[in-house]
Every structure is written in structure tokens, then in C-alpha cells.
Amino acid sequence: MREFTSSLAVSRIKPSPTMAVTQKAAELKAAGRDVISLSAGEPDFDTPDFVKDAAVKAIRDGKTKYTAVDGMPELKDAIAAKFNRDNNLTYDVSQISVAPGGKAIIFNALLATINPGDEVIVPAPFWVSYPDMTLLAGGTPIIVKTDADSNFKLTPAALENAITPRTKWFIFNSPSNPTGAAYTRGEIKALTDVLLKHPHVWVMTDDIYEHIIYDDFKFTTPAQIEPGLLDRTLTVNGVSKAYAMTGWRIGFAGGPQGLIKAMAKIMSQSTSNPCSISQWASVAALDGDQSFLADRNAAFKSRRDMVVKMLNEVEGINCARPEGAFYVYPSCAGLINKKTPSGAVIKNDEDFVLELLKAEGVAAVFGAAFGLSPFFRVSYAAAEHDLREAGARIKRFAESLA
Ligand code: PLP
């Protein structure tokens, strides 16, 4: 039999490690192990009923055909209204793109702009797909590490340092996956001041966790803070996280018309339009009563506080309290080079996560996957009793190490 050889583009990338851990945990569960998975990147809440009702109505009304390639006008109107209402940004419908998920939006934008050798600045820890999508598009990811002391936030000096004549994009994500850290208005302004000095650099801001924020934190986005960057900023968002609609696959963005058109061209020759039913559901989500968001955030916040407290009670683990999303990114530095009861040495965060999964059936994602070690990501989009039990197991595991 002939051996399969992948393309050069595919050989440059690896499968999403977050999905791999979720998969491994699911396999152990299927084999009868009692596994608590804290590795998922999605809310454990269900899609709100009013959104589901809109989708059912769309099906019954026969809204089951192709739509405009990069989103139907009704959804683009709802998105323009959302940008206006939440972000004080005015986008014409010709400046809006809708795709099957935030992931597809980002990929289309990179594919539409990157030439071989173009550089994309990605602060670490990063959402796993930014570097690999850059590679797939033929670009070079420039990873800039942050540290726990600065709350995993990129400093203006580090950004300035990373910019070269080959820089195409700066990718910005706040609140962040995997750390939950969110930039204040002042912190964003300090970065946009640097960007203003470099007119060839485009800004991709991934605002997908915009609505999942705590303690009166005020979300802002770069183009809102520095309108001088509007003509080179792509403001990315979607319904996946806020509206618990990960399976519906709708992401969107506002940006300069030329870029939006190029992204539509890619869609016209690849995916075509995102699912028509999901688009109608998204109209309902964006236009509907948003008050359920506060209720869900209250639940997330109490879980965040509980998880941070439990983790900080474990010797060898140190956990910051982030402003948003549903992740924490604790350090396991104090446990590196220790031995499990069976003699395995924990050399790095990947070993830590793997041994924890084997010993206690708790699945988290190792920090190396996000470009910054020795840390691990815990998703607290899980039931409170599971989080409590997971906390006890992590403590027991850490105490078993010598
Ligand atoms: N951006 C970030 C930071 C994410 O965490 C995710 C999902 O995990 C996405 C984008 C992609 O979202 P979607 O499910 O809409 O493709």
C-alpha cells in the first residue's frame, strides 16, 4: 500500500493539544475510569432557550438555503448593532464578516493577508491555534513570552521589541485563553501607542471572552481606545462563549472593507456561508435580552474564587486570580523534579498533567501547549461539586510527590 504523505502546509502544524487532552480524558472515561475533565474550552451552560426557539422557527420557516457567503444581512445588522452598543465601534455592514466560528474568522484573515516570511506577533501564553494557523498560512509566528508577575500581560516595551519590518499582525486576546487575564483600558492604550508608531502592523483582537468578566471589570477593545488604528484592526468576536453556542459555529469580525472582501473571497471558494439556522439563532442571541449573561457570570465568578483558593492551598502550586474567561493558569513550578509514588519524575508541566490524569483522573492542559511553562490550564466551566472534588484530588496528588 502506498504511504500517505501530507502537504508541506500540513506538515508545519500539529493537532490542537487542548482537543487531544479532552479526547484522552474521554477515552479514560469510556474505559470506566472516574475522570473529571477540566480541559474543555466551552461553557457548561446550555444555549439559552430563546436562541434555540429562534433556530426552530428558522427551520420551520424554511430558512434552510444558502445565504450570502460571509453572512446574511439580518445577522450583519445585528452584529453592527452589537459593535455599536457594546464597543462604541461603528462598522458598516460591508465591514463585517461572519464565518463558521471565531476560529474560521481568524484563519480566513491570516490566509487573506500573509505572504511567506511575514511575521505574526503572538504573546505567550497564547490560544493554541494562533501560531499553527500562522504556519498554515505560510507565516512565521513570533512568540513573545509574558510572565506571571505581570499577570501574563504583554508590556509595551516587549511589543516594541518584537516589531520588525516583516511584522504583519499583532494578535491580541483579552480576556485571555488560557490565563483569563484581561487588559485594562490603560494597558491597552499603552500598547496602541506603540502600534501607532508602526503603520505597517495590523491588529487582530480576539474579543471572544468579552462578556465573561468579573468584579466590575470594564472590557475595552483596541479600535475603541485608539480610533487611529481602525483602518488596520480586525475586531474578532463570536457567539460561542458568551451565549454557550460552541456547537453552532458562528464567529464574526469587523474590519476594513478590503480585508473583509478578501476573507469573503476565501469563503466563496471553501466553506461558503455558515449554517443558515445558526445565523438566525445568532440574530436572536445578539438582539435578545442580555440579562442572562450576568447570572451566568455570577456562577462563573463564585467558581473562579473557589478554584483559585483551593489551588493556592496546595503546596507547590501558585494561582493568580484573573479578571475574565473561565480559566485559571496556575504555576506548578514547586512540583517540578519531584517523584510520584511509582518513581516517575515530574520533569515539566506535561509530565505533571499526565501523572495527575493517571493517578487521580483529573484532566487539565499542560502549559507548554500554550507556550509558557511550568503552568497548567484549569477550565472551571464545570459543575461546582466536580471542581471541589478535583481540588481535593490535585491536593492529594501534590502531597503524594516526594
Ligand atoms: N479564540 C479564543 C481565544 C478561543 O478560546 C476560542 C475557542 O476556544 C476561539 C477563538 C474559537 O472560537 P469558536 O468556537 O467560535 O471557533
Tab-separated table of C-alpha atoms and ligand atoms in Angstrom:
chain	number	residue	atom	x	y	z
A	1	MET	CA	0.000	0.000	0.000
A	2	ARG	CA	1.215	3.498	-0.802
A	3	GLU	CA	2.103	5.576	2.201
A	4	PHE	CA	0.236	8.825	2.692
A	5	THR	CA	2.309	11.998	2.596
A	6	SER	CA	0.758	15.245	3.743
A	7	SER	CA	1.322	18.608	2.115
A	8	LEU	CA	4.108	20.894	3.298
A	9	ALA	CA	1.474	23.219	4.777
A	10	VAL	CA	0.000	20.437	6.919
A	11	SER	CA	3.424	19.150	7.940
A	12	ARG	CA	4.132	22.553	9.507
A	13	ILE	CA	1.363	22.184	12.111
A	14	LYS	CA	0.289	19.885	14.946
A	15	PRO	CA	-3.223	18.903	16.056
A	16	SER	CA	-4.820	21.134	18.690
A	17	PRO	CA	-3.393	19.923	22.032
A	18	THR	CA	-6.429	21.072	24.005
A	19	MET	CA	-8.593	18.796	21.903
A	20	ALA	CA	-6.094	15.964	22.390
A	21	VAL	CA	-6.348	16.184	26.203
A	22	THR	CA	-10.151	16.345	26.090
A	23	GLN	CA	-10.060	13.276	23.861
A	24	LYS	CA	-7.695	11.374	26.194
A	25	ALA	CA	-9.942	12.126	29.174
A	26	ALA	CA	-12.991	10.956	27.201
A	27	GLU	CA	-11.205	7.695	26.365
A	28	LEU	CA	-10.370	7.014	30.031
A	29	LYS	CA	-13.982	7.783	30.932
A	30	ALA	CA	-15.258	5.384	28.261
A	31	ALA	CA	-12.957	2.729	29.735
A	32	GLY	CA	-14.755	3.120	33.060
A	33	ARG	CA	-12.359	5.485	34.891
A	34	ASP	CA	-13.822	8.209	37.089
A	35	VAL	CA	-12.445	11.243	35.260
A	36	ILE	CA	-13.104	14.910	35.985
A	37	SER	CA	-12.312	16.930	32.900
A	38	LEU	CA	-11.169	20.488	33.469
A	39	SER	CA	-9.795	20.777	29.973
A	40	ALA	CA	-12.784	21.943	27.957
A	41	GLY	CA	-12.830	25.344	26.320
A	42	GLU	CA	-16.577	25.797	26.455
A	43	PRO	CA	-19.217	26.866	28.993
A	44	ASP	CA	-21.028	24.011	30.723
A	45	PHE	CA	-24.265	26.036	30.472
A	46	ASP	CA	-26.747	25.295	27.722
A	47	THR	CA	-27.645	27.621	24.843
A	48	PRO	CA	-30.460	29.917	26.113
A	49	ASP	CA	-33.978	28.757	25.215
A	50	PHE	CA	-34.849	31.936	23.321
A	51	VAL	CA	-31.932	31.233	20.991
A	52	LYS	CA	-32.981	27.621	20.460
A	53	ASP	CA	-36.547	28.789	19.752
A	54	ALA	CA	-35.292	31.138	17.040
A	55	ALA	CA	-33.427	28.257	15.415
A	56	VAL	CA	-36.503	26.005	15.479
A	57	LYS	CA	-38.548	28.798	13.958
A	58	ALA	CA	-35.919	29.296	11.234
A	59	ILE	CA	-36.140	25.614	10.338
A	60	ARG	CA	-39.954	25.699	10.280
A	61	ASP	CA	-39.916	28.871	8.174
A	62	GLY	CA	-37.716	27.173	5.615
A	63	LYS	CA	-34.615	29.301	6.228
A	64	THR	CA	-32.649	26.308	5.117
A	65	LYS	CA	-30.942	27.514	1.971
A	66	TYR	CA	-27.596	29.129	1.079
A	67	THR	CA	-27.173	32.639	2.400
A	68	ALA	CA	-24.753	35.372	1.364
A	69	VAL	CA	-21.272	33.834	1.595
A	70	ASP	CA	-19.956	35.830	4.558
A	71	GLY	CA	-23.237	36.177	6.441
A	72	MET	CA	-26.832	37.194	5.767
A	73	PRO	CA	-27.800	40.892	6.005
A	74	GLU	CA	-30.038	40.366	9.063
A	75	LEU	CA	-27.131	38.938	11.053
A	76	LYS	CA	-24.710	41.598	9.831
A	77	ASP	CA	-27.197	44.241	11.029
A	78	ALA	CA	-27.353	42.566	14.449
A	79	ILE	CA	-23.541	42.427	14.589
A	80	ALA	CA	-23.190	46.102	13.586
A	81	ALA	CA	-25.667	46.979	16.357
A	82	LYS	CA	-23.695	44.846	18.832
A	83	PHE	CA	-20.392	46.571	17.979
A	84	ASN	CA	-22.099	49.906	18.407
A	85	ARG	CA	-23.840	49.027	21.672
A	86	ASP	CA	-21.009	47.179	23.425
A	87	ASN	CA	-17.846	48.635	21.923
A	88	ASN	CA	-18.751	52.070	20.626
A	89	LEU	CA	-17.497	50.972	17.196
A	90	THR	CA	-19.291	51.941	14.008
A	91	TYR	CA	-18.975	49.338	11.269
A	92	ASP	CA	-20.919	49.421	8.035
A	93	VAL	CA	-22.342	46.002	7.081
A	94	SER	CA	-19.741	45.919	4.277
A	95	GLN	CA	-17.107	45.861	7.036
A	96	ILE	CA	-18.494	42.756	8.742
A	97	SER	CA	-17.656	39.109	8.125
A	98	VAL	CA	-19.440	36.040	9.517
A	99	ALA	CA	-17.818	32.594	9.389
A	100	PRO	CA	-18.232	29.110	10.929
A	101	GLY	CA	-16.733	30.081	14.316
A	102	GLY	CA	-14.247	32.615	15.593
A	103	LYS	CA	-11.598	30.110	14.572
A	104	ALA	CA	-12.590	30.330	10.908
A	105	ILE	CA	-12.652	34.133	11.043
A	106	ILE	CA	-9.074	34.238	12.337
A	107	PHE	CA	-7.878	31.637	9.862
A	108	ASN	CA	-9.509	33.432	6.906
A	109	ALA	CA	-7.933	36.725	7.966
A	110	LEU	CA	-4.459	35.201	8.237
A	111	LEU	CA	-4.824	33.333	4.923
A	112	ALA	CA	-6.039	36.517	3.254
A	113	THR	CA	-3.030	38.586	4.328
A	114	ILE	CA	0.088	36.543	4.992
A	115	ASN	CA	2.881	36.115	2.473
A	116	PRO	CA	5.801	33.706	3.037
A	117	GLY	CA	8.084	35.061	5.754
A	118	ASP	CA	5.572	37.541	7.160
A	119	GLU	CA	5.712	37.653	10.928
A	120	VAL	CA	2.832	37.443	13.362
A	121	ILE	CA	3.437	38.563	16.941
A	122	VAL	CA	1.752	36.233	19.418
A	123	PRO	CA	2.118	36.903	23.159
A	124	ALA	CA	2.554	33.719	25.227
A	125	PRO	CA	0.759	32.045	26.804
A	126	PHE	CA	-1.468	32.023	23.731
A	127	TRP	CA	-4.604	30.359	22.451
A	128	VAL	CA	-3.171	27.257	20.787
A	129	SER	CA	-4.385	27.964	17.270
A	130	TYR	CA	-2.709	31.346	16.627
A	131	PRO	CA	0.809	30.016	15.900
A	132	ASP	CA	-0.361	26.992	13.923
A	133	MET	CA	-2.796	28.965	11.819
A	134	THR	CA	0.027	31.393	11.081
A	135	LEU	CA	2.243	28.487	9.982
A	136	LEU	CA	-0.526	27.008	7.852
A	137	ALA	CA	-0.885	30.364	6.103
A	138	GLY	CA	2.871	30.410	5.406
A	139	GLY	CA	3.836	32.976	8.033
A	140	THR	CA	6.241	32.941	10.956
A	141	PRO	CA	4.863	33.176	14.484
A	142	ILE	CA	6.963	35.429	16.719
A	143	ILE	CA	6.244	34.254	20.251
A	144	VAL	CA	6.758	36.865	22.955
A	145	LYS	CA	6.680	35.413	26.445
A	146	THR	CA	4.985	37.208	29.301
A	147	ASP	CA	5.301	36.228	32.951
A	148	ALA	CA	3.134	35.606	35.974
A	149	ASP	CA	4.493	38.735	37.689
A	150	SER	CA	2.967	40.985	35.024
A	151	ASN	CA	-0.206	38.902	35.216
A	152	PHE	CA	0.668	37.392	31.828
A	153	LYS	CA	0.194	40.757	30.116
A	154	LEU	CA	2.435	41.979	27.317
A	155	THR	CA	4.363	45.154	28.138
A	156	PRO	CA	4.664	47.989	25.602
A	157	ALA	CA	8.460	47.541	25.604
A	158	ALA	CA	8.155	43.833	24.747
A	159	LEU	CA	5.764	44.661	21.896
A	160	GLU	CA	8.073	47.382	20.558
A	161	ASN	CA	10.987	44.949	20.683
A	162	ALA	CA	9.148	42.266	18.717
A	163	ILE	CA	8.129	44.513	15.797
A	164	THR	CA	10.275	44.217	12.655
A	165	PRO	CA	9.767	45.377	9.051
A	166	ARG	CA	8.314	41.867	8.383
A	167	THR	CA	5.622	42.133	11.061
A	168	LYS	CA	2.179	41.689	9.513
A	169	TRP	CA	-0.057	41.175	12.547
A	170	PHE	CA	-0.080	41.628	16.267
A	171	ILE	CA	-2.575	39.175	17.797
A	172	PHE	CA	-4.182	40.379	20.992
A	173	ASN	CA	-6.554	38.350	23.195
A	174	SER	CA	-8.295	39.764	26.250
A	175	PRO	CA	-9.739	38.212	28.379
A	176	SER	CA	-7.214	35.551	27.542
A	177	ASN	CA	-7.417	31.878	26.899
A	178	PRO	CA	-5.517	30.309	28.750
A	179	THR	CA	-4.884	32.774	31.610
A	180	GLY	CA	-8.196	34.648	31.977
A	181	ALA	CA	-6.172	37.866	32.270
A	182	ALA	CA	-7.894	40.942	30.839
A	183	TYR	CA	-6.189	44.208	29.902
A	184	THR	CA	-7.445	47.464	31.384
A	185	ARG	CA	-8.121	50.483	29.210
A	186	GLY	CA	-4.768	51.973	30.288
A	187	GLU	CA	-2.864	48.785	29.489
A	188	ILE	CA	-4.422	48.640	26.012
A	189	LYS	CA	-3.680	52.323	25.420
A	190	ALA	CA	-0.012	51.715	26.225
A	191	LEU	CA	0.063	49.003	23.517
A	192	THR	CA	-1.900	51.007	20.936
A	193	ASP	CA	0.540	53.906	21.450
A	194	VAL	CA	3.331	51.572	20.325
A	195	LEU	CA	1.275	50.334	17.374
A	196	LEU	CA	0.538	53.878	16.194
A	197	LYS	CA	4.268	54.285	15.569
A	198	HIS	CA	4.329	51.262	13.226
A	199	PRO	CA	1.758	51.810	10.465
A	200	HIS	CA	2.589	48.545	8.684
A	201	VAL	CA	1.432	46.399	11.630
A	202	TRP	CA	-2.157	45.131	11.662
A	203	VAL	CA	-4.003	44.349	14.867
A	204	MET	CA	-6.092	41.224	15.290
A	205	THR	CA	-8.001	41.493	18.548
A	206	ASP	CA	-9.748	38.322	19.667
A	207	ASP	CA	-12.556	39.526	21.942
A	208	ILE	CA	-14.420	36.243	22.170
A	209	TYR	CA	-14.472	36.307	26.013
A	210	GLU	CA	-15.684	39.932	26.106
A	211	HIS	CA	-18.798	39.189	28.131
A	212	ILE	CA	-17.235	36.797	30.634
A	213	ILE	CA	-15.711	39.246	33.110
A	214	TYR	CA	-15.891	39.726	36.884
A	215	ASP	CA	-15.668	42.230	39.702
A	216	ASP	CA	-16.922	45.215	37.670
A	217	PHE	CA	-14.028	44.903	35.218
A	218	LYS	CA	-14.713	47.141	32.227
A	219	PHE	CA	-13.997	45.448	28.905
A	220	THR	CA	-12.495	47.587	26.127
A	221	THR	CA	-11.044	46.751	22.715
A	222	PRO	CA	-8.111	48.364	20.842
A	223	ALA	CA	-10.011	50.089	17.980
A	224	GLN	CA	-12.371	51.641	20.526
A	225	ILE	CA	-9.478	53.059	22.536
A	226	GLU	CA	-7.414	54.182	19.540
A	227	PRO	CA	-9.608	55.032	16.541
A	228	GLY	CA	-6.362	55.798	14.669
A	229	LEU	CA	-5.940	52.022	14.365
A	230	LEU	CA	-9.412	51.359	12.901
A	231	ASP	CA	-8.184	51.009	9.317
A	232	ARG	CA	-5.776	48.208	10.283
A	233	THR	CA	-7.646	46.416	13.052
A	234	LEU	CA	-9.769	43.299	12.783
A	235	THR	CA	-12.095	43.088	15.802
A	236	VAL	CA	-12.939	39.395	16.193
A	237	ASN	CA	-15.806	38.074	18.280
A	238	GLY	CA	-18.480	35.381	18.193
A	239	VAL	CA	-21.396	33.780	19.947
A	240	SER	CA	-19.575	30.608	21.080
A	241	LYS	CA	-18.551	31.558	24.605
A	242	ALA	CA	-20.974	34.262	25.811
A	243	TYR	CA	-24.090	32.525	24.507
A	244	ALA	CA	-22.877	28.968	25.115
A	245	MET	CA	-23.150	28.244	21.385
A	246	THR	CA	-19.867	26.444	20.660
A	247	GLY	CA	-21.588	23.800	18.560
A	248	TRP	CA	-23.476	26.263	16.398
A	249	ARG	CA	-20.295	27.571	14.748
A	250	ILE	CA	-20.767	31.302	14.317
A	251	GLY	CA	-17.926	33.793	14.622
A	252	PHE	CA	-17.745	37.321	13.277
A	253	ALA	CA	-15.486	40.316	12.847
A	254	GLY	CA	-15.496	43.980	11.969
A	255	GLY	CA	-12.652	45.461	9.946
A	256	PRO	CA	-11.529	47.366	6.877
A	257	GLN	CA	-13.561	46.625	3.755
A	258	GLY	CA	-10.624	45.364	1.675
A	259	LEU	CA	-9.750	42.724	4.241
A	260	ILE	CA	-13.388	41.717	4.748
A	261	LYS	CA	-13.777	41.272	0.963
A	262	ALA	CA	-10.640	39.129	0.748
A	263	MET	CA	-11.961	36.941	3.576
A	264	ALA	CA	-15.282	36.551	1.718
A	265	LYS	CA	-13.384	35.511	-1.390
A	266	ILE	CA	-11.736	32.693	0.583
A	267	MET	CA	-15.097	31.575	1.957
A	268	SER	CA	-16.643	31.643	-1.509
A	269	GLN	CA	-14.101	29.027	-2.601
A	270	SER	CA	-14.010	26.978	0.589
A	271	THR	CA	-16.788	26.780	3.191
A	272	SER	CA	-19.426	29.039	1.597
A	273	ASN	CA	-21.829	30.505	4.164
A	274	PRO	CA	-22.003	29.469	7.814
A	275	CYS	CA	-25.110	27.389	8.689
A	276	SER	CA	-28.282	29.385	7.959
A	277	ILE	CA	-30.080	28.080	11.081
A	278	SER	CA	-27.147	29.079	13.292
A	279	GLN	CA	-27.149	32.522	11.724
A	280	TRP	CA	-30.816	33.031	12.668
A	281	ALA	CA	-30.081	31.742	16.162
A	282	SER	CA	-27.236	34.263	16.407
A	283	VAL	CA	-29.535	37.131	15.397
A	284	ALA	CA	-31.738	36.179	18.345
A	285	ALA	CA	-28.737	35.883	20.678
A	286	LEU	CA	-27.331	39.306	19.766
A	287	ASP	CA	-30.661	41.157	19.585
A	288	GLY	CA	-32.246	39.440	22.602
A	289	ASP	CA	-32.326	40.175	26.322
A	290	GLN	CA	-28.740	40.003	27.565
A	291	SER	CA	-29.560	39.778	31.265
A	292	PHE	CA	-28.812	36.040	31.499
A	293	LEU	CA	-25.138	36.909	30.981
A	294	ALA	CA	-24.926	38.487	34.447
A	295	ASP	CA	-26.483	35.401	36.084
A	296	ARG	CA	-24.015	33.098	34.366
A	297	ASN	CA	-21.085	35.361	35.246
A	298	ALA	CA	-22.120	35.273	38.893
A	299	ALA	CA	-21.912	31.467	38.795
A	300	PHE	CA	-18.539	31.564	36.994
A	301	LYS	CA	-17.189	34.106	39.461
A	302	SER	CA	-18.016	32.029	42.512
A	303	ARG	CA	-16.380	29.012	40.867
A	304	ARG	CA	-13.301	31.077	39.976
A	305	ASP	CA	-12.934	32.202	43.566
A	306	MET	CA	-13.326	28.660	44.866
A	307	VAL	CA	-10.808	27.194	42.378
A	308	VAL	CA	-8.196	29.894	42.992
A	309	LYS	CA	-8.500	29.395	46.748
A	310	MET	CA	-8.268	25.595	46.518
A	311	LEU	CA	-5.243	25.687	44.220
A	312	ASN	CA	-3.394	28.172	46.386
A	313	GLU	CA	-3.861	25.832	49.333
A	314	VAL	CA	-1.760	23.224	47.521
A	315	GLU	CA	1.931	23.422	48.339
A	316	GLY	CA	3.947	23.808	45.125
A	317	ILE	CA	1.089	25.422	43.181
A	318	ASN	CA	0.567	29.130	42.795
A	319	CYS	CA	-2.504	30.599	41.139
A	320	ALA	CA	-3.340	34.181	40.122
A	321	ARG	CA	-6.951	35.421	40.227
A	322	PRO	CA	-7.823	36.505	36.681
A	323	GLU	CA	-10.386	39.096	35.565
A	324	GLY	CA	-12.277	37.050	32.998
A	325	ALA	CA	-12.908	33.976	30.810
A	326	PHE	CA	-13.348	30.657	32.625
A	327	TYR	CA	-9.749	29.574	33.018
A	328	VAL	CA	-7.004	29.856	35.573
A	329	TYR	CA	-3.344	29.285	34.763
A	330	PRO	CA	-1.556	28.130	37.907
A	331	SER	CA	2.167	27.563	38.162
A	332	CYS	CA	3.336	24.077	39.131
A	333	ALA	CA	6.971	25.207	39.465
A	334	GLY	CA	7.082	23.960	43.058
A	335	LEU	CA	6.376	20.389	41.952
A	336	ILE	CA	8.893	20.069	39.116
A	337	ASN	CA	11.617	17.451	39.675
A	338	LYS	CA	9.533	15.682	42.324
A	339	LYS	CA	8.759	11.966	42.102
A	340	THR	CA	5.412	10.146	42.039
A	341	PRO	CA	4.970	7.148	44.411
A	342	SER	CA	5.712	4.864	41.433
A	343	GLY	CA	9.027	6.622	40.812
A	344	ALA	CA	8.193	8.762	37.773
A	345	VAL	CA	9.974	12.124	37.799
A	346	ILE	CA	7.876	15.189	37.000
A	347	LYS	CA	10.267	16.948	34.654
A	348	ASN	CA	7.875	19.529	33.258
A	349	ASP	CA	4.247	20.641	33.136
A	350	GLU	CA	3.351	17.987	30.576
A	351	ASP	CA	4.542	15.248	32.979
A	352	PHE	CA	2.619	16.936	35.779
A	353	VAL	CA	-0.646	16.920	33.843
A	354	LEU	CA	-0.162	13.372	32.594
A	355	GLU	CA	0.696	11.919	36.018
A	356	LEU	CA	-2.220	13.808	37.566
A	357	LEU	CA	-4.563	12.305	34.985
A	358	LYS	CA	-3.165	8.807	35.565
A	359	ALA	CA	-3.143	8.993	39.365
A	360	GLU	CA	-6.285	10.955	40.122
A	361	GLY	CA	-8.316	11.123	36.919
A	362	VAL	CA	-8.206	14.922	36.713
A	363	ALA	CA	-7.691	16.271	33.199
A	364	ALA	CA	-6.107	19.696	32.704
A	365	VAL	CA	-3.945	21.063	29.875
A	366	PHE	CA	-0.169	21.495	30.236
A	367	GLY	CA	1.305	24.974	29.865
A	368	ALA	CA	3.785	24.048	27.116
A	369	ALA	CA	0.777	23.708	24.788
A	370	PHE	CA	0.152	27.432	25.307
A	371	GLY	CA	3.800	28.403	25.019
A	372	LEU	CA	4.584	29.128	28.669
A	373	SER	CA	5.862	26.647	31.273
A	374	PRO	CA	5.707	25.432	34.004
A	375	PHE	CA	1.986	26.091	34.239
A	376	PHE	CA	-1.256	24.266	33.528
A	377	ARG	CA	-4.687	25.451	32.471
A	378	VAL	CA	-7.749	24.626	34.507
A	379	SER	CA	-11.158	25.340	32.994
A	380	TYR	CA	-13.750	25.989	35.677
A	381	ALA	CA	-16.638	25.704	33.245
A	382	ALA	CA	-17.627	22.611	35.223
A	383	ALA	CA	-20.086	21.700	37.982
A	384	GLU	CA	-19.187	23.012	41.431
A	385	HIS	CA	-19.073	19.567	43.053
A	386	ASP	CA	-16.692	18.374	40.310
A	387	LEU	CA	-14.458	21.394	40.879
A	388	ARG	CA	-14.438	20.742	44.611
A	389	GLU	CA	-13.584	17.074	44.111
A	390	ALA	CA	-10.895	17.955	41.534
A	391	GLY	CA	-9.341	20.408	44.013
A	392	ALA	CA	-9.138	17.679	46.653
A	393	ARG	CA	-7.588	15.259	44.154
A	394	ILE	CA	-4.977	17.773	42.963
A	395	LYS	CA	-4.020	18.400	46.590
A	396	ARG	CA	-3.763	14.664	47.294
A	397	PHE	CA	-1.641	14.180	44.156
A	398	ALA	CA	0.714	17.045	45.054
A	399	GLU	CA	1.099	15.666	48.585
A	400	SER	CA	1.943	12.234	47.205
A	401	LEU	CA	5.012	13.637	45.425
A	402	ALA	CA	8.397	13.463	47.076
B	1	PLP	N1	-10.432	32.480	20.323
B	1	PLP	C1	-10.193	32.001	21.544
B	1	PLP	C2	-9.297	32.758	22.452
B	1	PLP	C3	-10.788	30.800	21.962
B	1	PLP	O1	-10.555	30.335	23.185
B	1	PLP	C4	-11.610	30.106	21.046
B	1	PLP	C5	-12.214	28.802	21.407
B	1	PLP	O2	-11.730	28.044	22.194
B	1	PLP	C6	-11.837	30.658	19.794
B	1	PLP	C7	-11.232	31.845	19.457
B	1	PLP	C8	-12.671	29.961	18.763
B	1	PLP	O3	-13.999	30.044	18.989
B	1	PLP	P1	-15.043	29.337	18.027
B	1	PLP	O4	-15.543	28.149	18.764
B	1	PLP	O5	-16.106	30.384	17.804
B	1	PLP	O6	-14.367	28.969	16.767
